[in-house]
Short mmCIF file of C-alpha atoms and ligand atoms in Angstrom, two decimals:
data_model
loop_
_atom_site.label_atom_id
_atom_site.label_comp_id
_atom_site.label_asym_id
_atom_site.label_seq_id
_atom_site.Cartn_x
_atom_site.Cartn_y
_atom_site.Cartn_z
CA UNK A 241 4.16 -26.98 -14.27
CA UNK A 242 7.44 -27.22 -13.26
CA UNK A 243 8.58 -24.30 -11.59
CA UNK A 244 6.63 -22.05 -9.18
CA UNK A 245 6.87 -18.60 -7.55
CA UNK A 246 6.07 -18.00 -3.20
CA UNK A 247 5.60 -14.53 -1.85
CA UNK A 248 4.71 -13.39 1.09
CA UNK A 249 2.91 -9.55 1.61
CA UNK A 250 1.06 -6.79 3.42
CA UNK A 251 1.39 -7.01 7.31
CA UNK A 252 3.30 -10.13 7.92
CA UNK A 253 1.88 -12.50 10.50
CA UNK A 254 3.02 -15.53 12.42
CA UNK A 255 2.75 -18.75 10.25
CA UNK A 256 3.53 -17.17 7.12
CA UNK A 257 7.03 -19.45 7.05
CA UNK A 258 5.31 -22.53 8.20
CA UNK A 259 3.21 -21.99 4.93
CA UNK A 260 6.34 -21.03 2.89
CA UNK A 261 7.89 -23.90 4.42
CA UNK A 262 4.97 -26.00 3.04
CA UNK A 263 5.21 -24.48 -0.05
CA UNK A 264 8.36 -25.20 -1.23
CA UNK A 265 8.10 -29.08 0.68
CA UNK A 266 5.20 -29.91 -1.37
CA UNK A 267 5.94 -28.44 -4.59
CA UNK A 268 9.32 -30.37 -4.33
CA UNK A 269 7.35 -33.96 -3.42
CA UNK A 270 6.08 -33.32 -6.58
CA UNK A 271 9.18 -32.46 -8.33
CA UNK A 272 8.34 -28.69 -9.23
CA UNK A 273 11.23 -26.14 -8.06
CA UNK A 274 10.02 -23.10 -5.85
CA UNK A 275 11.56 -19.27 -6.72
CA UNK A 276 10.83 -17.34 -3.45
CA UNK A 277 10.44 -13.91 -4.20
CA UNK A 278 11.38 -11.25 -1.68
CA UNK A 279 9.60 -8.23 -0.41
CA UNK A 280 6.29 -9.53 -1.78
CA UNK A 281 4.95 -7.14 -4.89
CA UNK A 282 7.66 -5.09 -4.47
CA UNK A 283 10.34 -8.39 -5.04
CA UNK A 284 7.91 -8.94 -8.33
CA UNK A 285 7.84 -6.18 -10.10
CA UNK A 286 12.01 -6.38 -9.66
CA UNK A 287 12.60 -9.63 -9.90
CA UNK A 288 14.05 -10.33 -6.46
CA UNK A 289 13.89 -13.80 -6.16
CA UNK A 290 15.84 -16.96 -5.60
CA UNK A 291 15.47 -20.84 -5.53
CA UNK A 292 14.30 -22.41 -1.86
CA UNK A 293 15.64 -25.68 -1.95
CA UNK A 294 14.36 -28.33 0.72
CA UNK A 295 17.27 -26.94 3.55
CA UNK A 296 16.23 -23.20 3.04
CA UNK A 297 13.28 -23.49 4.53
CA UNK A 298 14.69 -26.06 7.55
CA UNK A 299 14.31 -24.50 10.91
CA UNK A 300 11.45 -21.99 9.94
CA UNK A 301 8.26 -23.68 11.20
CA UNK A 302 8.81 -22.44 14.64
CA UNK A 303 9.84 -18.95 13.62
CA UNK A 304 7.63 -15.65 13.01
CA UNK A 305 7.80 -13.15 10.58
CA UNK A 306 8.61 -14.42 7.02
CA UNK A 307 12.11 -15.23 5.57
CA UNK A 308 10.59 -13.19 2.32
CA UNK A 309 10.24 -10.51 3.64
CA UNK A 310 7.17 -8.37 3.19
CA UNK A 311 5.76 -4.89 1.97
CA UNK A 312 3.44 -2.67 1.18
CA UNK A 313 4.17 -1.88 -2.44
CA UNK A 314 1.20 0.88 -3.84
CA UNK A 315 3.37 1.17 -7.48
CA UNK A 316 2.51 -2.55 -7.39
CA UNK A 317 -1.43 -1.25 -8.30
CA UNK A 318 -0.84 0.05 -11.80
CA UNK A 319 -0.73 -1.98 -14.38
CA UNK A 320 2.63 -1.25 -16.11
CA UNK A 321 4.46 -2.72 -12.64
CA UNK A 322 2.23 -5.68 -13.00
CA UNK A 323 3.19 -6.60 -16.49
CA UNK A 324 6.78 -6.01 -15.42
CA UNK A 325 6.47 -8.14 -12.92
CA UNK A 326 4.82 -11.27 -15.07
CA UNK A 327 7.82 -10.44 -17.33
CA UNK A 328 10.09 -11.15 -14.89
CA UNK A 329 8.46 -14.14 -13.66
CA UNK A 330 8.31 -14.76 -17.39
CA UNK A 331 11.94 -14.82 -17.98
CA UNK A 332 12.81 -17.02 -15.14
CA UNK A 333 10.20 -19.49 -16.26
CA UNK A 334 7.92 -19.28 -13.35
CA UNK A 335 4.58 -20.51 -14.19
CA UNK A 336 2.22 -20.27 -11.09
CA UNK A 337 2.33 -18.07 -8.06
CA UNK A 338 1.93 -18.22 -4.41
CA UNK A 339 0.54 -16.02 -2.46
CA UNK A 340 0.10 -15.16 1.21
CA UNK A 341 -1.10 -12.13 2.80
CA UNK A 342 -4.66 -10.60 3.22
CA UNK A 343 -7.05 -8.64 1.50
CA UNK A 344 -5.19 -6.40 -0.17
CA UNK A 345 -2.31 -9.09 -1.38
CA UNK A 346 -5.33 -11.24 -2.41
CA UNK A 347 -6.67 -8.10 -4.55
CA UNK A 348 -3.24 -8.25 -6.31
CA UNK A 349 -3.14 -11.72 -7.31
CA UNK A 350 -6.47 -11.54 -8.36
CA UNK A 351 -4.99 -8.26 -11.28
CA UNK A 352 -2.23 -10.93 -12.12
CA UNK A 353 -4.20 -13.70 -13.25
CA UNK A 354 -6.36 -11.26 -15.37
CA UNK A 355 -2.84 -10.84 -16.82
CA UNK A 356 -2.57 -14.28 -17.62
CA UNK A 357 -0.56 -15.57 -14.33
CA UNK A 358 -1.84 -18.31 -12.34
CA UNK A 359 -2.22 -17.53 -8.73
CA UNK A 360 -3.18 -18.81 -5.77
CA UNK A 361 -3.92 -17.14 -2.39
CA UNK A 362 -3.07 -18.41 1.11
CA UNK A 363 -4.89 -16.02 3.71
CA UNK A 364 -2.79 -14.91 6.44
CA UNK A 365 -3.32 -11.85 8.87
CA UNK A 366 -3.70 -11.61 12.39
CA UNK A 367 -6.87 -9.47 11.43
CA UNK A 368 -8.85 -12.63 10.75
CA UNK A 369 -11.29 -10.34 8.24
CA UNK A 370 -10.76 -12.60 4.89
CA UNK A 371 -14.03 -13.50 3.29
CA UNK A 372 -13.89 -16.85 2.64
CA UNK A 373 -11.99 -18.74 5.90
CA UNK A 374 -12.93 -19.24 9.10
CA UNK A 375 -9.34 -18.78 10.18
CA UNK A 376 -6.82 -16.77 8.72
CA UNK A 377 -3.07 -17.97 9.95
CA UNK A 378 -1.77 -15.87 12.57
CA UNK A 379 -4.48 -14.87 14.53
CA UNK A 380 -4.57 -17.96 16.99
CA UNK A 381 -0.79 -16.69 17.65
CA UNK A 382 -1.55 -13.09 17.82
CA UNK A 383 -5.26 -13.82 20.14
CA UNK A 384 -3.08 -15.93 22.27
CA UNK A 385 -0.05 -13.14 22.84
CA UNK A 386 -3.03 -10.23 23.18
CA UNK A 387 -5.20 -12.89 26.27
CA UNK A 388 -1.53 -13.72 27.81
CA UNK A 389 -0.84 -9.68 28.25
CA UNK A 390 -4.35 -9.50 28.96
CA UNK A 391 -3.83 -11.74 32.03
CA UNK A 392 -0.60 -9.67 33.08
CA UNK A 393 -2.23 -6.39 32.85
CA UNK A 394 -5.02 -8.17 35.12
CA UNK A 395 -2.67 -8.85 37.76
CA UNK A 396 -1.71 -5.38 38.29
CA UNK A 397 -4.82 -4.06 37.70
CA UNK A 398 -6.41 -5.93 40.55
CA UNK A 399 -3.55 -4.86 42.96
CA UNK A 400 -3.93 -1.45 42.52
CA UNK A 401 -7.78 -1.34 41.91
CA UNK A 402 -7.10 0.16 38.76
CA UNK A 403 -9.58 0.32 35.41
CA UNK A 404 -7.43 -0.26 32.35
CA UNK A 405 -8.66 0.20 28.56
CA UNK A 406 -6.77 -2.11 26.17
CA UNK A 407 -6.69 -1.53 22.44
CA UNK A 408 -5.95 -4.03 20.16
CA UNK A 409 -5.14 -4.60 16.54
CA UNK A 410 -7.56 -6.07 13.88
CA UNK A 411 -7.53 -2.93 11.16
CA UNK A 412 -11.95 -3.01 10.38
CA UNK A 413 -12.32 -6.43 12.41
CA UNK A 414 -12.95 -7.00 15.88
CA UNK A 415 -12.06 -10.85 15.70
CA UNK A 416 -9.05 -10.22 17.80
CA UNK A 417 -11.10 -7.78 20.49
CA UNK A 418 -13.59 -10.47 20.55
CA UNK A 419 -12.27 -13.43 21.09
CA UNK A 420 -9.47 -12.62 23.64
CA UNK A 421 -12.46 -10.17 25.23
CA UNK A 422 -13.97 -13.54 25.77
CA UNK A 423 -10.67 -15.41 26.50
CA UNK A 424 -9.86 -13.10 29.28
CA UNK A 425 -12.71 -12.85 30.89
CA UNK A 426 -12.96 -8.74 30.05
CA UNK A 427 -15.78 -6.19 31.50
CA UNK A 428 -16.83 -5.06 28.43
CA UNK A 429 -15.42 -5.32 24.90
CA UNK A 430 -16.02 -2.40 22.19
CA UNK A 431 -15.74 -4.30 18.46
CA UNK A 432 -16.64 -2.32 14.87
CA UNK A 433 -19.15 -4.66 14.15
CA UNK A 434 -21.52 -3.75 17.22
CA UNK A 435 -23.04 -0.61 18.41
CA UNK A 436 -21.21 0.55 21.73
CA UNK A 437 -23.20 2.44 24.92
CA UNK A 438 -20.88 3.58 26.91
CA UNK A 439 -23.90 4.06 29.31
CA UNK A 440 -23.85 0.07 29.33
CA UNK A 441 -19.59 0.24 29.94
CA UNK A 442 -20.05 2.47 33.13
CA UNK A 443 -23.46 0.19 34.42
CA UNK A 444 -21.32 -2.50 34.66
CA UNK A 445 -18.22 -0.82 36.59
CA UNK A 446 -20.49 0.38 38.85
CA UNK A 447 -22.45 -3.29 39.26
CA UNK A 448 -19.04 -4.47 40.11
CA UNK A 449 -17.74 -1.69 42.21
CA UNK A 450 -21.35 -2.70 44.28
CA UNK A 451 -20.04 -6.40 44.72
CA UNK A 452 -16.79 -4.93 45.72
CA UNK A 453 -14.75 -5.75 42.70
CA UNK A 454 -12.88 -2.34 42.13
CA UNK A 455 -10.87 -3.27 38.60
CA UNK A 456 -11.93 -3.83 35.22
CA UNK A 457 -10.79 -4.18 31.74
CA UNK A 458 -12.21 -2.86 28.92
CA UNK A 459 -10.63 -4.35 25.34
CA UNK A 460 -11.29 -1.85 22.30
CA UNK A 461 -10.87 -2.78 19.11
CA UNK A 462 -8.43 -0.14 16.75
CA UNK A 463 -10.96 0.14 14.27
CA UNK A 464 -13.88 1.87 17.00
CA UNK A 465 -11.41 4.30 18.71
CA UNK A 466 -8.31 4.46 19.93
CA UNK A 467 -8.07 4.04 23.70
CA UNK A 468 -6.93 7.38 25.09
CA UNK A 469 -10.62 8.48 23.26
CA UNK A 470 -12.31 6.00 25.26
CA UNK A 471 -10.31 7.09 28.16
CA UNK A 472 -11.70 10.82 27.84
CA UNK A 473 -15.28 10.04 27.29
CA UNK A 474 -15.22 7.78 30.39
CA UNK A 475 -13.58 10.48 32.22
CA UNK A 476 -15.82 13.22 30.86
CA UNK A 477 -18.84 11.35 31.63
CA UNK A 478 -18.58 9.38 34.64
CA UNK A 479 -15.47 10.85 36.25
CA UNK A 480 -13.73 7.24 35.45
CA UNK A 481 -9.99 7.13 35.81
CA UNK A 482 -8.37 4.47 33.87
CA UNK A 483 -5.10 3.46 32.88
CA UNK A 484 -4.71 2.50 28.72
CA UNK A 485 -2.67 -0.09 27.09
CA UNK A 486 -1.80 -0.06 23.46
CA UNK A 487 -0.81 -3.36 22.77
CA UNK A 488 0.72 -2.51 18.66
CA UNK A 489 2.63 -4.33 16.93
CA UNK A 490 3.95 -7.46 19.70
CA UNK A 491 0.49 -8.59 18.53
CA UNK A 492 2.07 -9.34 15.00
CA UNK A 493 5.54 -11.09 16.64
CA UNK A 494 6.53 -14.35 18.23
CA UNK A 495 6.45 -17.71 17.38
CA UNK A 496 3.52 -19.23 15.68
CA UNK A 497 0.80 -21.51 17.88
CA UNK A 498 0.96 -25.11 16.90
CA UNK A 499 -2.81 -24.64 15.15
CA UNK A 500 -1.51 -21.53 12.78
CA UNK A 501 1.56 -23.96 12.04
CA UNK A 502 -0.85 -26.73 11.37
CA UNK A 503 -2.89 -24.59 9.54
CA UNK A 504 0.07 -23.31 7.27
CA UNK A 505 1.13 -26.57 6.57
CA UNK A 506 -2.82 -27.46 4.95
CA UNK A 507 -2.97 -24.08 3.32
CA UNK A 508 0.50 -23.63 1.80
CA UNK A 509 0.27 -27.68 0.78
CA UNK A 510 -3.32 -27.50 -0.64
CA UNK A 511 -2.45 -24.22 -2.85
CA UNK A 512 0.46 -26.10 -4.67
CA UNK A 513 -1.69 -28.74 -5.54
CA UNK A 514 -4.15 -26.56 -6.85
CA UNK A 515 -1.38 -24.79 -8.98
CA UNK A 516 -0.49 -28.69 -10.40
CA UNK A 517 -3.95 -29.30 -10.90
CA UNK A 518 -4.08 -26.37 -13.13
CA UNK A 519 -6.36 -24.11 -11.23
CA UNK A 520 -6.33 -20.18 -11.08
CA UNK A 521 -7.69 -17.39 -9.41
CA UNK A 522 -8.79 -19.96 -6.32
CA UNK A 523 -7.87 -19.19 -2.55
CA UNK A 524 -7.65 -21.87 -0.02
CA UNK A 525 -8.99 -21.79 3.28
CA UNK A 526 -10.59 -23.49 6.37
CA UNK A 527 -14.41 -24.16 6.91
CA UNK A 528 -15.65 -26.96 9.58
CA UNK A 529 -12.25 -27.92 9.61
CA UNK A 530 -11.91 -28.95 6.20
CA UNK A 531 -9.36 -26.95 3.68
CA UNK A 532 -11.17 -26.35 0.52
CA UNK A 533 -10.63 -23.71 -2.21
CA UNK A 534 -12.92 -20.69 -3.03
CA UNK A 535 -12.88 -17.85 -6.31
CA UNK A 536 -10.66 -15.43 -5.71
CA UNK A 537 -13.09 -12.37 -6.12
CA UNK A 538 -14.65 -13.43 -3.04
CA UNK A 539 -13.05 -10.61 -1.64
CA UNK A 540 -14.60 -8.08 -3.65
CA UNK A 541 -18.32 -9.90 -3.34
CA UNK A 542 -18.27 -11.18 0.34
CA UNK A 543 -17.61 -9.77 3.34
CA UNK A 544 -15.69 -11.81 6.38
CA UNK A 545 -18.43 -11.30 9.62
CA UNK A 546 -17.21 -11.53 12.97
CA UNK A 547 -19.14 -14.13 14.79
CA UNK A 548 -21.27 -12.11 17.29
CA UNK A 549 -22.71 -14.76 18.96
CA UNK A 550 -19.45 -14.70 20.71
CA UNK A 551 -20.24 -11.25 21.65
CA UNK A 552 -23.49 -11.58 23.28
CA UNK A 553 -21.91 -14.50 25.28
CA UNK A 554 -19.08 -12.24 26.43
CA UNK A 555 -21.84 -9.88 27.50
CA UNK A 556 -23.93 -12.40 29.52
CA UNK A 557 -20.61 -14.05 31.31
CA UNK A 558 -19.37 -10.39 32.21
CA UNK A 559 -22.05 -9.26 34.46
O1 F6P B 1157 -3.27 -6.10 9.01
C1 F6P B 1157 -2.43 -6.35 10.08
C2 F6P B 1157 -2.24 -5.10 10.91
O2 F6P B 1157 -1.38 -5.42 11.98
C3 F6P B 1157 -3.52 -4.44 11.42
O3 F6P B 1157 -4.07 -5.10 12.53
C4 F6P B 1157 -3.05 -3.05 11.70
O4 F6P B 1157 -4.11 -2.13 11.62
C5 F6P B 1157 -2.06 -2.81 10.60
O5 F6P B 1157 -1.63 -4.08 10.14
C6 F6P B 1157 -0.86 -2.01 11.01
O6 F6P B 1157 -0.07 -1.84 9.89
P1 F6P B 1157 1.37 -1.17 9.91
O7 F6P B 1157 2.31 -2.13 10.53
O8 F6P B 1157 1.68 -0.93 8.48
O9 F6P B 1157 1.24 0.08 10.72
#
């Protein structure tokens, strides 16, 4: 193989250049040249790309986003687009293909190797909800930017007394609800993948209230409700006033945490050696701490669980 494709796509998240960056960087070690292909399916199926030598992807570890670009590209599901796109890649003799997104990019890659095009997927989301890794890269970055607003919103709300809902991002997953519930030390934390009482919410306001501790937060994850709902029903039932916070998309920003740059770096690195090795249809990702590679159609047959344990606990420290 001596010439490779990189794309990044979906919602973009921070690491996705430190894996780019690892991409290309490895691939050129090894002498293969890397075609980066901008706006992720959408670049494909037009043919937007163009070589990333060694300096073009200098000075991006640090930086969040992706220099690709990304998108959401629905034409990209039929199959006509598809085959354009492998003709493309075709004609500019590209013989493997990167790619790093979530679910829904990982679906994608998965129709293009049916087609004959060797893929490989890097998972990265701040969602977190990709069968198959314990980590996907950008949620350390986006868990650390939700507890550090978290800890601001605290500040006020214990000056003032004040209740205040947060709702954070995570699409069906409650990884990022969960772990910065637990991070921040919050009241209660409402997560898809648990039952919710909101008996159980206003039980433990009022325990607190009794010990004289007059603020609280409550994190809800997007996929339960959104937080003006949760507002309401407290309101409705228990005559709770609270304050909301939607955190959006500042989750997605900033600049990557040194363990979703480290964690680019082994995933981008890993997936070009599994395109030199030959292999197709894999994605690479983190379990124990060890990179290792898994089937692509993971994603249709398994299902990424939130660890609940970390649940319970967050109930049992937040008396
Ligand atoms: O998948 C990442 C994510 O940020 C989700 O957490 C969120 O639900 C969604 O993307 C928002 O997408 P958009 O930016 O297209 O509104």
């Amino acid at each position: 193989m001596k010439r490779i494709g990189v794309l990044t796509s979906g919602g973009d998240s921070p690491g996705m250049n430190a894996a780019i960056r690892a991409v290309v960087r490895k691939a050129n070690y090894h002498g293969v040249e890397v075609f980066g292909i901008y706006h992720g399916y959408e670049g494909f199926i037009k043919g937007k790309m163009e070589l990333l030598d060694l300096g073009s992807v200098g000075g991006i570890i640090q930086r969040g986003g992706t220099k690709l670009f990304s998108s959401r590209c629905p034409e990209f599901k039929e199959k006509k687009y598809q085959l354009q796109g492998i003709e493309k890649m075709k004609e500019a003799g590209i013989e493997g293909l990167v790619v790093i997104g979530g679910d829904g990019s990982f679906r994608g890659a998965y129709e293009l190797t049916k087609l004959g095009l060797a893929c490989i997927g890097v998972p990265a989301t701040i969602d977190n909800d990709i069968a198959g890794t314990e980590f996907t890269i950008g949620f350390d970055t986006a868990l650390n930017t939700v507890v550090s607003a978290i800890d601001k919103i605290r500040d006020t709300a214990t000056s003032h007394e004040n209740t205040f809902i947060i709702e954070v991002m995570g699409r069906d997953a409650g990884d990022i609800a969960l772990w910065s519930g637990l991070a921040a030390g919050a009241e209660s934390v409402i997560i898809p993948e648990e039952p919710y009482d909101l008996d159980d919410i206003i039980t433990r306001m009022k325990r607190g209230e009794a010990r004289n501790k007059k603020h609280s937060i409550i994190i809800v994850a997007e996929g339960v409700m959104p937080a003006s709902k949760l507002a309401n029903m407290l309101k409705e039932k228990a005559g709770i006033e609270t304050r909301i916070t939607v955190l959006g998309h500042i989750q997605r920003g900033g600049s990557p945490s040194a363990f979703d740059r480290v964690l680019a770096s082994r995933l981008g690195a890993r997936a070009v050696e599994l395109l030199l090795e030959g292999k197709t249809s894999r994605a690479v990702g983190i379990k124990n701490h060890q990179v290792y590679d898994y089937d692509l159609r993971e994603i249709f047959t398994a299902k990424h669980k939130a660890d609940t344990s970390l649940y319970t606990l967050s109930k049992e420290l937040s008396i």
